[in-house]
mmCIF file of C-alpha atoms in Angstrom:
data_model
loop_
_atom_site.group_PDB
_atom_site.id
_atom_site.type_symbol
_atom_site.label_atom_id
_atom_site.label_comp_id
_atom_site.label_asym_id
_atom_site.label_seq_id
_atom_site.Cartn_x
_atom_site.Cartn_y
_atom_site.Cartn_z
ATOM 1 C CA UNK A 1 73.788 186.677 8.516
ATOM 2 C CA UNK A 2 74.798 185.670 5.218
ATOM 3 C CA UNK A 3 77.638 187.519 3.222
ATOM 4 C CA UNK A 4 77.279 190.669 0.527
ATOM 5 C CA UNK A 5 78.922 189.570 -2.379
ATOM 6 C CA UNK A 6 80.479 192.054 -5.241
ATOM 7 C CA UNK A 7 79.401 190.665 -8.235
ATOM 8 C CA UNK A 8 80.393 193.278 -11.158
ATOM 9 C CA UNK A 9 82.948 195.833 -11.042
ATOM 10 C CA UNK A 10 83.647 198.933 -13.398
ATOM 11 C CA UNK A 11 85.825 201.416 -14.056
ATOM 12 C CA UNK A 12 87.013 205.092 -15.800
ATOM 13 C CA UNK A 13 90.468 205.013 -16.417
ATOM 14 C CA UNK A 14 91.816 207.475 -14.190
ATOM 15 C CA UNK A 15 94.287 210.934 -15.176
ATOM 16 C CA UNK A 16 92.651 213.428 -17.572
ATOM 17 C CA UNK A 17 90.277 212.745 -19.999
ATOM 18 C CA UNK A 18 89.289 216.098 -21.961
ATOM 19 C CA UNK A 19 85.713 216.447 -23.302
ATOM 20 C CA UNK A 20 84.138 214.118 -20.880
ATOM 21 C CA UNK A 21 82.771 215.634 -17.431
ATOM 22 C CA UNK A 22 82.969 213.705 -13.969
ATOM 23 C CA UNK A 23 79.541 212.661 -14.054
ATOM 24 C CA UNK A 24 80.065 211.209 -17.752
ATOM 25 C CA UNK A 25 82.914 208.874 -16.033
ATOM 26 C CA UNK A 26 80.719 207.484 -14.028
ATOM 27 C CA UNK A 27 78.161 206.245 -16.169
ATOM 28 C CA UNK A 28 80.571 205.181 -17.857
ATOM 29 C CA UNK A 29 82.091 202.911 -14.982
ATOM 30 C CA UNK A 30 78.353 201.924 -14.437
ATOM 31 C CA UNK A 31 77.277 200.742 -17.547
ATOM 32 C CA UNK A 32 81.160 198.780 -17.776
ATOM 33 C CA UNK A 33 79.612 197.270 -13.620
ATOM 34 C CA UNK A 34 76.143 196.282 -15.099
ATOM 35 C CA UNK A 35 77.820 194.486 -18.271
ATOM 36 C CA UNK A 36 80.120 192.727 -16.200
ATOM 37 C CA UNK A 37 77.504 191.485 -13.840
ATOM 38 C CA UNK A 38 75.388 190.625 -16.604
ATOM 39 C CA UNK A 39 72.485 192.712 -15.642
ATOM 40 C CA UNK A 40 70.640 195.829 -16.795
ATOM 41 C CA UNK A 41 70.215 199.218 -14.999
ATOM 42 C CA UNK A 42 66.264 198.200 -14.080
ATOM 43 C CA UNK A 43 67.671 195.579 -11.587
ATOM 44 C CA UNK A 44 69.424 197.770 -9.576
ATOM 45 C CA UNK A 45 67.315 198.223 -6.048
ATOM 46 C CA UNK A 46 69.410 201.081 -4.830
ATOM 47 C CA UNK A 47 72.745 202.557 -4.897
ATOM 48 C CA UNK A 48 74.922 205.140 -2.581
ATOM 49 C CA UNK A 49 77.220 207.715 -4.604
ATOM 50 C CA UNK A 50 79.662 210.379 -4.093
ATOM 51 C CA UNK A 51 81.666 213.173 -5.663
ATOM 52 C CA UNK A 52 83.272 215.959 -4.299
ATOM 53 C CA UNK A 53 83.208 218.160 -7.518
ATOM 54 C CA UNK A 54 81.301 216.849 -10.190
ATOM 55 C CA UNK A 55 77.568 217.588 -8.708
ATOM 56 C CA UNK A 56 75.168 215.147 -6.722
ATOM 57 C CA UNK A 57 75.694 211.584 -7.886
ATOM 58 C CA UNK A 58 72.182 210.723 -7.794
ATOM 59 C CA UNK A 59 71.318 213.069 -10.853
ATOM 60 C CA UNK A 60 73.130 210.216 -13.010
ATOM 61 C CA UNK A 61 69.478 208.601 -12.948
ATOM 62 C CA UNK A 62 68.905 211.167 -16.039
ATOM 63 C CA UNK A 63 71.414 208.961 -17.978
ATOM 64 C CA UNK A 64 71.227 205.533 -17.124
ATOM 65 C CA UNK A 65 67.004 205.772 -16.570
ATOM 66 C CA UNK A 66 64.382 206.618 -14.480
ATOM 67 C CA UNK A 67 63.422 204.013 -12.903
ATOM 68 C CA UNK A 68 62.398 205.344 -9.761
ATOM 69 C CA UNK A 69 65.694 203.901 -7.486
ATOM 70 C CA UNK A 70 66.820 204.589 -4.207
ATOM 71 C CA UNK A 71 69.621 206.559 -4.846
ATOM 72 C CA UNK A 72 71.586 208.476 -1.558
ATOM 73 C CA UNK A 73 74.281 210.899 -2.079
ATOM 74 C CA UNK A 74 77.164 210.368 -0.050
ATOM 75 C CA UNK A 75 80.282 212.839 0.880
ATOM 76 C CA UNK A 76 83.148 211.933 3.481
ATOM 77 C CA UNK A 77 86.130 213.861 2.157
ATOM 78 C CA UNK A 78 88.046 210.969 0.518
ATOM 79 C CA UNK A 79 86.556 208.404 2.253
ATOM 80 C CA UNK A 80 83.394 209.391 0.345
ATOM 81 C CA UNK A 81 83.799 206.053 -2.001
ATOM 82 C CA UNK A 82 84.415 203.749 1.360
ATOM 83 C CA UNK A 83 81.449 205.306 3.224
ATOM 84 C CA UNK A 84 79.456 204.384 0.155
ATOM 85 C CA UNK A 85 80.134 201.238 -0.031
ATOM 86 C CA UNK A 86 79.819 200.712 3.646
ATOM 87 C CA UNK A 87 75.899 201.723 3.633
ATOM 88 C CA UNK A 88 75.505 199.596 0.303
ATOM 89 C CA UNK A 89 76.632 196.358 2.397
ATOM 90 C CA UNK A 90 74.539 197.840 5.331
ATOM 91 C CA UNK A 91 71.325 197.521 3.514
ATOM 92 C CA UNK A 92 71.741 194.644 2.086
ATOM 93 C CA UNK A 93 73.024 193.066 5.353
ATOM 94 C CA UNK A 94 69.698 194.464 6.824
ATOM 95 C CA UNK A 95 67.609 192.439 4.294
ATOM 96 C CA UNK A 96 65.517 194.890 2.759
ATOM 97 C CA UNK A 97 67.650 194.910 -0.476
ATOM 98 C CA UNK A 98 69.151 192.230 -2.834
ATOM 99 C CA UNK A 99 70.985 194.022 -5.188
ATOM 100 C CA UNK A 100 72.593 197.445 -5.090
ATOM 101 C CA UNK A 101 75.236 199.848 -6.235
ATOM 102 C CA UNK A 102 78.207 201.953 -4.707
ATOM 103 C CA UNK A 103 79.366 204.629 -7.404
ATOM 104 C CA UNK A 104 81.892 207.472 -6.992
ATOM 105 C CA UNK A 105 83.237 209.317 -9.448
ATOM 106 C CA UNK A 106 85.332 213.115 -9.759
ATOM 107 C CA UNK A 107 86.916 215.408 -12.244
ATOM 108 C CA UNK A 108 89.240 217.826 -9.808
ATOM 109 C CA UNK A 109 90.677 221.114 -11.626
ATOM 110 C CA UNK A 110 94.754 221.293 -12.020
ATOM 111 C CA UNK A 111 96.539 221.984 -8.939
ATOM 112 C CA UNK A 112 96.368 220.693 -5.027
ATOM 113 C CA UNK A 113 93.161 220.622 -2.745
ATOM 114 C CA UNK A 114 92.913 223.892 -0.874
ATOM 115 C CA UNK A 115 89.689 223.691 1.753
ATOM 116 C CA UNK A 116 88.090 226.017 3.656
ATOM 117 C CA UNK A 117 88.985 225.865 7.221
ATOM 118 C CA UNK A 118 85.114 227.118 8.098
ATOM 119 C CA UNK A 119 84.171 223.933 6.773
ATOM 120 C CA UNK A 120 85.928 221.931 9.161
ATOM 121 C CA UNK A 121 85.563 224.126 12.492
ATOM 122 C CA UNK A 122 89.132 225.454 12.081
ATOM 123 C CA UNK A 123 90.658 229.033 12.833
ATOM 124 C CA UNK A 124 90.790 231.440 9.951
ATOM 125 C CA UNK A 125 94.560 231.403 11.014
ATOM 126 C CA UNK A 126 94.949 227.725 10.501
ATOM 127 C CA UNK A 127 94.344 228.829 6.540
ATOM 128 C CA UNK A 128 96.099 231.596 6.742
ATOM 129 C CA UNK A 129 99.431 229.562 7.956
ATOM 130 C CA UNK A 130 98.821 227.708 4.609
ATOM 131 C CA UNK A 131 97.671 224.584 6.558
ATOM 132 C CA UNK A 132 94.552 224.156 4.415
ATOM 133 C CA UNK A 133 96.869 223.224 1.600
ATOM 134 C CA UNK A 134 97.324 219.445 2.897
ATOM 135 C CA UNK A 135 100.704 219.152 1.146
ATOM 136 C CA UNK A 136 101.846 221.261 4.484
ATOM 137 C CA UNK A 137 100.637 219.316 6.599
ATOM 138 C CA UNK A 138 101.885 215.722 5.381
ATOM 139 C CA UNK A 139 104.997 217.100 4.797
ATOM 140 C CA UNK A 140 105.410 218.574 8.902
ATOM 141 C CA UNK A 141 103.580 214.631 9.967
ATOM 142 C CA UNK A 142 105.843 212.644 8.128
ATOM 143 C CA UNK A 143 108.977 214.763 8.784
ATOM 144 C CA UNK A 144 108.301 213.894 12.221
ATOM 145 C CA UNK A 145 107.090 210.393 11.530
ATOM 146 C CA UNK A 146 110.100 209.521 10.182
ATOM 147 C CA UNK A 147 112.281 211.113 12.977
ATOM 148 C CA UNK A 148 110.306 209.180 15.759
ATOM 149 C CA UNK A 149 110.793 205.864 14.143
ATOM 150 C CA UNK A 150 114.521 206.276 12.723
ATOM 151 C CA UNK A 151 113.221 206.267 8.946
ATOM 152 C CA UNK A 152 114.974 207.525 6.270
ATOM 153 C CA UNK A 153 113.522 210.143 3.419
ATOM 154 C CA UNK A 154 114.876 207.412 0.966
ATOM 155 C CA UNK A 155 111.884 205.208 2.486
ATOM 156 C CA UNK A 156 109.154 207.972 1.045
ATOM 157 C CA UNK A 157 111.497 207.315 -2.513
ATOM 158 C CA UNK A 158 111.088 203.694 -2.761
ATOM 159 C CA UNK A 159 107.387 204.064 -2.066
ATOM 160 C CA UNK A 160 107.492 206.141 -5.105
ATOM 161 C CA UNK A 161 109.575 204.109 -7.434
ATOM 162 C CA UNK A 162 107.232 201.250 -6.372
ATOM 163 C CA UNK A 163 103.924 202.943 -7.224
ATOM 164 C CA UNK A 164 105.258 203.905 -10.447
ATOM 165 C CA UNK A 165 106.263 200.392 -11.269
ATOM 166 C CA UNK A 166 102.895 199.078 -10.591
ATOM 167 C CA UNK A 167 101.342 202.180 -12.174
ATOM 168 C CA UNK A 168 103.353 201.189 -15.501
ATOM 169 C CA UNK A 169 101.255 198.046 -15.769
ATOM 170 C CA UNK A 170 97.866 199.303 -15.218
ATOM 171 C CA UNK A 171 95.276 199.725 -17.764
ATOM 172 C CA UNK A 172 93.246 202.603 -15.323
ATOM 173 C CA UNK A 173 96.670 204.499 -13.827
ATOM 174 C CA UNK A 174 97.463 208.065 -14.549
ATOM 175 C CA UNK A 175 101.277 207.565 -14.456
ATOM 176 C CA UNK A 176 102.395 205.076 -16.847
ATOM 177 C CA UNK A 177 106.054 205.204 -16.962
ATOM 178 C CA UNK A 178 108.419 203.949 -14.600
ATOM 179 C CA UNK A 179 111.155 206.738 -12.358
ATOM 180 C CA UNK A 180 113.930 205.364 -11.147
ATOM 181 C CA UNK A 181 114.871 206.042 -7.257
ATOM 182 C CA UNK A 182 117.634 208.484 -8.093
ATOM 183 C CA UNK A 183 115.440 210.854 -9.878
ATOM 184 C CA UNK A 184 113.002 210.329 -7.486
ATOM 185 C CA UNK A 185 115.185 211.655 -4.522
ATOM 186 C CA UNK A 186 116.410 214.214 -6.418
ATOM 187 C CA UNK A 187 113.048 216.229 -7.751
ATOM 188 C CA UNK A 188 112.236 219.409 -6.253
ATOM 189 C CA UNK A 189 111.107 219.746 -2.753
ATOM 190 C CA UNK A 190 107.137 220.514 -2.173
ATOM 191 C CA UNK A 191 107.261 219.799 1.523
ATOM 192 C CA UNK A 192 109.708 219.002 2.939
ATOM 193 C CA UNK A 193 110.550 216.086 2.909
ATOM 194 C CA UNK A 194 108.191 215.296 0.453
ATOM 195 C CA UNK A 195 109.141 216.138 -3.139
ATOM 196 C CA UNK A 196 107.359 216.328 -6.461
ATOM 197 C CA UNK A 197 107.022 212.376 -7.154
ATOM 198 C CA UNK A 198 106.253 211.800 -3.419
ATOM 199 C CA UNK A 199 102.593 213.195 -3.840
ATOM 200 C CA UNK A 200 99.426 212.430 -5.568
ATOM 201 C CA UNK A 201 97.498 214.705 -7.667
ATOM 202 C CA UNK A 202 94.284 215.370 -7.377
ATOM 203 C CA UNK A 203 92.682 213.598 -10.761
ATOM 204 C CA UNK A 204 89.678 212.038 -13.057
ATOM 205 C CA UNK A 205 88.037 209.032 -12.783
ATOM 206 C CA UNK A 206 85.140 206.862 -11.866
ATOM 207 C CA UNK A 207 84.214 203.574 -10.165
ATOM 208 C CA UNK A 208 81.191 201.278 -9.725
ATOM 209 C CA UNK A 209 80.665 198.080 -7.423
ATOM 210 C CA UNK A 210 77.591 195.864 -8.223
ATOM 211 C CA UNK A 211 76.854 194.132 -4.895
ATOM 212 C CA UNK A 212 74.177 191.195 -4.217
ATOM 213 C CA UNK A 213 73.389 189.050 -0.997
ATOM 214 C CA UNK A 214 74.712 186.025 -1.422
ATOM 215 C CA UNK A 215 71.529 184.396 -2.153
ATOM 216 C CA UNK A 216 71.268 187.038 -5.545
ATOM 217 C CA UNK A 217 74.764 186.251 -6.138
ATOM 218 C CA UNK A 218 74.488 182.447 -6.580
ATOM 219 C CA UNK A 219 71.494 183.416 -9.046
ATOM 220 C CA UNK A 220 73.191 185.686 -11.035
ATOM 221 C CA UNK A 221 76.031 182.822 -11.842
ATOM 222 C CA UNK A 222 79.184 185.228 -11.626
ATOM 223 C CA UNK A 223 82.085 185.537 -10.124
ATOM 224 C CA UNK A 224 81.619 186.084 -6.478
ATOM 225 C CA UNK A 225 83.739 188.307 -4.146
ATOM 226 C CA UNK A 226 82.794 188.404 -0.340
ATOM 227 C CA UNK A 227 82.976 191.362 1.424
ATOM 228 C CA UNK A 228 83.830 190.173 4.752
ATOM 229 C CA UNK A 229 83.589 193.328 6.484
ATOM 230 C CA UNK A 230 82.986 197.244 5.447
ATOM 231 C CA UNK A 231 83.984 199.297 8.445
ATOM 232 C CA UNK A 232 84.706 203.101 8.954
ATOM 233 C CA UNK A 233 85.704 205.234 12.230
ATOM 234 C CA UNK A 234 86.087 208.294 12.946
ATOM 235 C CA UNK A 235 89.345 209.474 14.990
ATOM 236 C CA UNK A 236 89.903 208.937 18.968
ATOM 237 C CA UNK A 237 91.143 211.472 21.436
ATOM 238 C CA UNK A 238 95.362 212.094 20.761
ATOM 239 C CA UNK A 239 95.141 211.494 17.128
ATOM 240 C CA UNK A 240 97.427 213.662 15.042
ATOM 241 C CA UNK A 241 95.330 213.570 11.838
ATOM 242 C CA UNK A 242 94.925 215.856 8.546
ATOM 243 C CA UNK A 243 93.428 219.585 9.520
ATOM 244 C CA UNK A 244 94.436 219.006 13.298
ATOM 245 C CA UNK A 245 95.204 222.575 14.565
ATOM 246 C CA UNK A 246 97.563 221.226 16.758
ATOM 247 C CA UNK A 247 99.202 217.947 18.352
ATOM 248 C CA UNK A 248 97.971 216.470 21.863
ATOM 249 C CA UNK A 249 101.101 215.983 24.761
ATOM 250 C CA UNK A 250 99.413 212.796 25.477
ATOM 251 C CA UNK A 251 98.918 210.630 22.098
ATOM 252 C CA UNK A 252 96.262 208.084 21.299
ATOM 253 C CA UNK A 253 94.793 205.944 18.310
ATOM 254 C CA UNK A 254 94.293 206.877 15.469
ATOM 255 C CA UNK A 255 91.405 206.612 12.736
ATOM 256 C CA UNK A 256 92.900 203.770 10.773
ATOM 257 C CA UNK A 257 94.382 201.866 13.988
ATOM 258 C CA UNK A 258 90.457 201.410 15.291
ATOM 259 C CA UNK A 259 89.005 201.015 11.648
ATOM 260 C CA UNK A 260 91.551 198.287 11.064
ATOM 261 C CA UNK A 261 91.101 196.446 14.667
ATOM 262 C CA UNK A 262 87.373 196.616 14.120
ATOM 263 C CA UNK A 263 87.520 195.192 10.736
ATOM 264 C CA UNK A 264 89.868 191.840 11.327
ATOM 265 C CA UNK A 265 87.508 191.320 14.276
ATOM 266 C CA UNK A 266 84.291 191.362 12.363
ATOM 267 C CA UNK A 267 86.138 188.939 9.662
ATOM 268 C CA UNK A 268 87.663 186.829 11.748
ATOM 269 C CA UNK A 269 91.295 187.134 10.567
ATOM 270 C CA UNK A 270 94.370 188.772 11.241
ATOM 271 C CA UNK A 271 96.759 190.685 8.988
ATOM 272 C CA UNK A 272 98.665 188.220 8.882
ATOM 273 C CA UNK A 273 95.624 186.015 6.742
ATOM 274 C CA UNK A 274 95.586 188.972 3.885
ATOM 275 C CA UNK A 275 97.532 188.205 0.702
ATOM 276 C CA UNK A 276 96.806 191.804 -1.082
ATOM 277 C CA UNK A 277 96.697 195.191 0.284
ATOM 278 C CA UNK A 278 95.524 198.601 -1.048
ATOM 279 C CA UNK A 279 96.366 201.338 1.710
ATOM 280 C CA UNK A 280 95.720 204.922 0.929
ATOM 281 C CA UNK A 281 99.305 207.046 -0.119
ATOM 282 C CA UNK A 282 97.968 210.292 -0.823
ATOM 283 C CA UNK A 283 101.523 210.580 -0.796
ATOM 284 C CA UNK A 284 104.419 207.959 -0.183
ATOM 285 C CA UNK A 285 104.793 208.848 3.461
ATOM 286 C CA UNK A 286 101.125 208.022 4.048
ATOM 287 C CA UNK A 287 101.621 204.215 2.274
ATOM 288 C CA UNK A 288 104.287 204.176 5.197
ATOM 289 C CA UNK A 289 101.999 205.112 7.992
ATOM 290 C CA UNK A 290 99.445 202.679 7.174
ATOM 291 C CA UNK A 291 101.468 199.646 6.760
ATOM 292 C CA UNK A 292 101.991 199.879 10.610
ATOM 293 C CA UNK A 293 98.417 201.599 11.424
ATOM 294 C CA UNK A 294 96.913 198.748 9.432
ATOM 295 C CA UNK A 295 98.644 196.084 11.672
ATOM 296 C CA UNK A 296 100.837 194.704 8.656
ATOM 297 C CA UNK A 297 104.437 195.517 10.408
ATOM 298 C CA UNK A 298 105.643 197.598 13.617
ATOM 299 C CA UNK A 299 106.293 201.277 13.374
ATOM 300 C CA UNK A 300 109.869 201.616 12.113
ATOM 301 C CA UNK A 301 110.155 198.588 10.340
ATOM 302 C CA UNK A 302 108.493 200.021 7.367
ATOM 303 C CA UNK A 303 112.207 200.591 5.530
ATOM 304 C CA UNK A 304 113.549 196.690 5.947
ATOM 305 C CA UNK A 305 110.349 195.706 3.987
ATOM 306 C CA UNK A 306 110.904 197.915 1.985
ATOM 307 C CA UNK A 307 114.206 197.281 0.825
ATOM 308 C CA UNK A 308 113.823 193.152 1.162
ATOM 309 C CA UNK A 309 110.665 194.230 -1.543
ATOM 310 C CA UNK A 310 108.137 192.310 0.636
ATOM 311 C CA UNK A 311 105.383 195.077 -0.056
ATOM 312 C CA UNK A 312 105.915 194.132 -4.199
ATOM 313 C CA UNK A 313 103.712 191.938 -6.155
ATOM 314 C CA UNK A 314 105.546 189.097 -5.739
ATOM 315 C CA UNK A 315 106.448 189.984 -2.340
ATOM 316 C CA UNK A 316 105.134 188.918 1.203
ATOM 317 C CA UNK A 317 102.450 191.601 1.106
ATOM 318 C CA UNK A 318 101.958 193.352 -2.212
ATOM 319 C CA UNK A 319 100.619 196.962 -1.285
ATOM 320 C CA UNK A 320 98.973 198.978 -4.068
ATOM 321 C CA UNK A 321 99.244 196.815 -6.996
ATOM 322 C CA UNK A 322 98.314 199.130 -9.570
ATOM 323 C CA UNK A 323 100.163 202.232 -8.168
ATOM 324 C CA UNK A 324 97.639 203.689 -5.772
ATOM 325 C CA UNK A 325 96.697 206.985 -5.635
ATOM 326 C CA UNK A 326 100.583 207.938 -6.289
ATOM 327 C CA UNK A 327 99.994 206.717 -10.036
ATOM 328 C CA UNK A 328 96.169 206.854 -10.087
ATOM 329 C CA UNK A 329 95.849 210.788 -8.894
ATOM 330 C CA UNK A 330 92.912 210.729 -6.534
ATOM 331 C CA UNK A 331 89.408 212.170 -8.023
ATOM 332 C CA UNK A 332 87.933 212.020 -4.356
ATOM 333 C CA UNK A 333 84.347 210.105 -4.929
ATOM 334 C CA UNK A 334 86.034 207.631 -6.667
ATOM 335 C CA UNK A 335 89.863 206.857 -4.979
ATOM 336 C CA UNK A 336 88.070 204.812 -2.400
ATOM 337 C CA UNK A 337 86.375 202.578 -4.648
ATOM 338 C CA UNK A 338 89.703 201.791 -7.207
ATOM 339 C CA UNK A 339 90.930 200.578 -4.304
ATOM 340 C CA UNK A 340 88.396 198.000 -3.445
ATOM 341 C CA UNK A 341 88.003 197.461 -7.634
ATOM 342 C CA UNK A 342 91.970 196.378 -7.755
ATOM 343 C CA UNK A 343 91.144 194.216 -4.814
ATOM 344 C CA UNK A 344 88.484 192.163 -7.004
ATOM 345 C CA UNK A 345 90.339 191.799 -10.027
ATOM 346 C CA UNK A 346 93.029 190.511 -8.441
ATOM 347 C CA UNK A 347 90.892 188.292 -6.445
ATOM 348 C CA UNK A 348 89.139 186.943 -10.000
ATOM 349 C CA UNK A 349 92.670 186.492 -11.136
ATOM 350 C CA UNK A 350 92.684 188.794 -14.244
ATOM 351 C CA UNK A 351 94.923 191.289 -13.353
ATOM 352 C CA UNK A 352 97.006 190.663 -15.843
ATOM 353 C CA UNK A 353 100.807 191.904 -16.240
ATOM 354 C CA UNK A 354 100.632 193.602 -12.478
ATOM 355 C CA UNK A 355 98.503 189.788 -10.902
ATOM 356 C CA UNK A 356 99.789 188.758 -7.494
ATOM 357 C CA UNK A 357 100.880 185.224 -8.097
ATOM 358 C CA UNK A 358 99.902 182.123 -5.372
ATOM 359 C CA UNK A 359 96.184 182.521 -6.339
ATOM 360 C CA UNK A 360 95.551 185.005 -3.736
ATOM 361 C CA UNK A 361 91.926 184.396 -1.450
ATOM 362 C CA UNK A 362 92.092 187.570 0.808
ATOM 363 C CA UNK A 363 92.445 191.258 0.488
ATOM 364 C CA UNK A 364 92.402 194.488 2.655
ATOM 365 C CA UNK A 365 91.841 197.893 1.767
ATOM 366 C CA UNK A 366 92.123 201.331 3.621
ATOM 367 C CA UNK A 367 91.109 204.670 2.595
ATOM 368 C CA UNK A 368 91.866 207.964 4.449
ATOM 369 C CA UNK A 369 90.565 211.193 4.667
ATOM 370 C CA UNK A 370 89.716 214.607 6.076
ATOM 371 C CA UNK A 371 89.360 215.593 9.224
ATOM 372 C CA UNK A 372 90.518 211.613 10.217
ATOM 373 C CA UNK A 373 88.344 208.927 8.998
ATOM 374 C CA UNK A 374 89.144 205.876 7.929
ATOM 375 C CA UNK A 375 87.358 203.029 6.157
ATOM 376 C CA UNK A 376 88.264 200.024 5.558
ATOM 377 C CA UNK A 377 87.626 196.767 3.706
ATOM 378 C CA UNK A 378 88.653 193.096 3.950
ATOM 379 C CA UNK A 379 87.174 190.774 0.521
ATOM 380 C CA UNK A 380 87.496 187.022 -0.066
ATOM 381 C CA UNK A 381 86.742 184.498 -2.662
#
């Protein structure tokens, strides 16, 4: 089976942008995908979108053109841009498709997610205990987390200072200025121990991926991106994951442990072959989490890299080059998505101020979300 390529990326700058909806964003990041692929809407065979609170994706047809397309509206909490682009590689890996598009895109109101716990089979009690609001329950994971595996809170801090680094050099971040690790640690609680700059908010923003078989892709003349694998999974038995109304006595997997195992298998590598990593850090101690979840470093060991700045972009393993969802914010459609769009400039080398140097070939992404599912990607040029 021959690869799917990306061959044009767009995006929506991320953060608030007043006067333009969510669904405005993202014809805006597809007309910036189609421009840099070098092709108009009319080519596009089909294309799998997703937004959590800017209305069904697929009505963007009335502004880009009726043409008729498959379009599928996809939702996955905020895995919603991941899942998409997993079924856009699926059908053109099946060979009824040549060219397609993955497209998510949100515009959240001010203040943190608060679900419905009907919505995801919970208790009315579970709500009522404020567990809905998922700054709770990161804050009682991680506080635990960290205990289990001798971390300190000034780990979640450095995650932080990092993202806000990285977010200072990025054209599409939220956050653009730079907080030093003292302020950081000393911001008001939230959750404890998770403070003010420890969390993301939820955001704006938009993101499309033009993807081709390779065939298409040669044709077109671009640059080319492989997408070695697409792969999402749902949580095993023992997980501990966002929503869970309580912890097992006996612990298993977890969502991003099988998502990630599955995905260096179906590429053939290890994580020891990726050069550039976007892992989801709805808030810092999540970032933390998934470096060991992921396979990048054992549980505990997190801090050391940390401090000996191996997860920087000049380090070992930069993680979240342009400040992840902790500078970003995370409009849910499209956080999935930025992720794998960081991935492929970097890849193309035209990352600018925040590029990994050493030319890097591979990179990995993982997205998270509600009530544990993860996706994850692995590209290469």
């Amino acid at each position: 089976m021959s690869d799917v390529c990306i061959v044009g990326a767009g995006i929506h700058p991320f953060g608030r942008t007043e006067g333009r909806d969510g669904m405005d964003q993202g014809v805006y990041a597809v007309k910036q995908a189609l421009a840099d692929t070098g092709i108009a809407w009319e080519d596009v065979e089909f294309a799998f979108g997703g937004s959590a609170a800017s209305g069904a994706a697929d009505t963007m047809v009335s502004k880009l053109g009726l043409t008729g397309i498959q379009f599928i509206n996809v939702s996955n909490g905020c895995a919603t841009g991941g899942s998409a682009l997993n079924a856009a590689a699926s059908a053109i890996k099946s060979g009824e498709y040549e060219l397609g598009m993955a497209v998510g895109f949100d515009k959240h109101p001010r203040g943190a997610f608060n679900a419905d716990p009907s919505a995801y089979g919970l208790p009315n009690w579970y709500g009522e205990a404020g567990y809905m609001l998922t700054t709770q329950f990161f804050g009682a994971k991680i506080m635990r987390y960290l205990h289990e595996n001798n971390l300190s809170t000034e780990a979640l801090g450095r995650v932080s200072e990092k993202a806000f680094r990285n977010g200072a050099k990025t054209d599409h971040a939220w956050r653009r200025s730079e907080v030093d690790l003292e302020t950081i640690m000393n911001a008001p609680m939230i959750s404890d121990p998770l403070n003010k700059y420890m969390f993301c908010s939820p955001a704006e923003g938009a993101v499309a991926l033009i993807l081709a078989s390779e065939k298409k892709a040669k044709e077109l003349g671009g640059p080319m991106i492989r997408l070695k694998t697409s792969v999402m999974r749902t949580r095993p038995p023992g997980s501990f994951e966002v929503f869970a109304a309580s912890i097992d006595n006996e612990r298993g997997g977890t969502a991003t442990e099988i998502a990630a195992k599955a995905a260096f298998e179906q590429a053939g590598m290890g994580p020891e072959d990726i050069d550039v990593a976007q892992l989801q850090d709805t808030e810092s101690g999540a970032e933390i989490m998934h470096m060991a979840e992921n396979g990048f470093c054992p549980h505990g060991d997190q801090e050391k890299w940390l401090i000996e700045g191996r997860t920087e972009i000049n380090g070992a393993l930069p993680v979240n080059t342009d400040g992840g969802c902790l500078a970003c914010g995370e409009p849910i459609g499209a956080s999935g998505l930025r992720q794998v769009y960081e991935n492929v400039v970097q890849l193309r080398g035209t990352a600018g101020e925040r590029q990994v140097p050493g030319d890097p070939k591979t990179a990995y992404t993982q997205v998270y979300g509600a009530p544990g599912v993860s996706a994850v990607t692995i590209l290469q040029r």
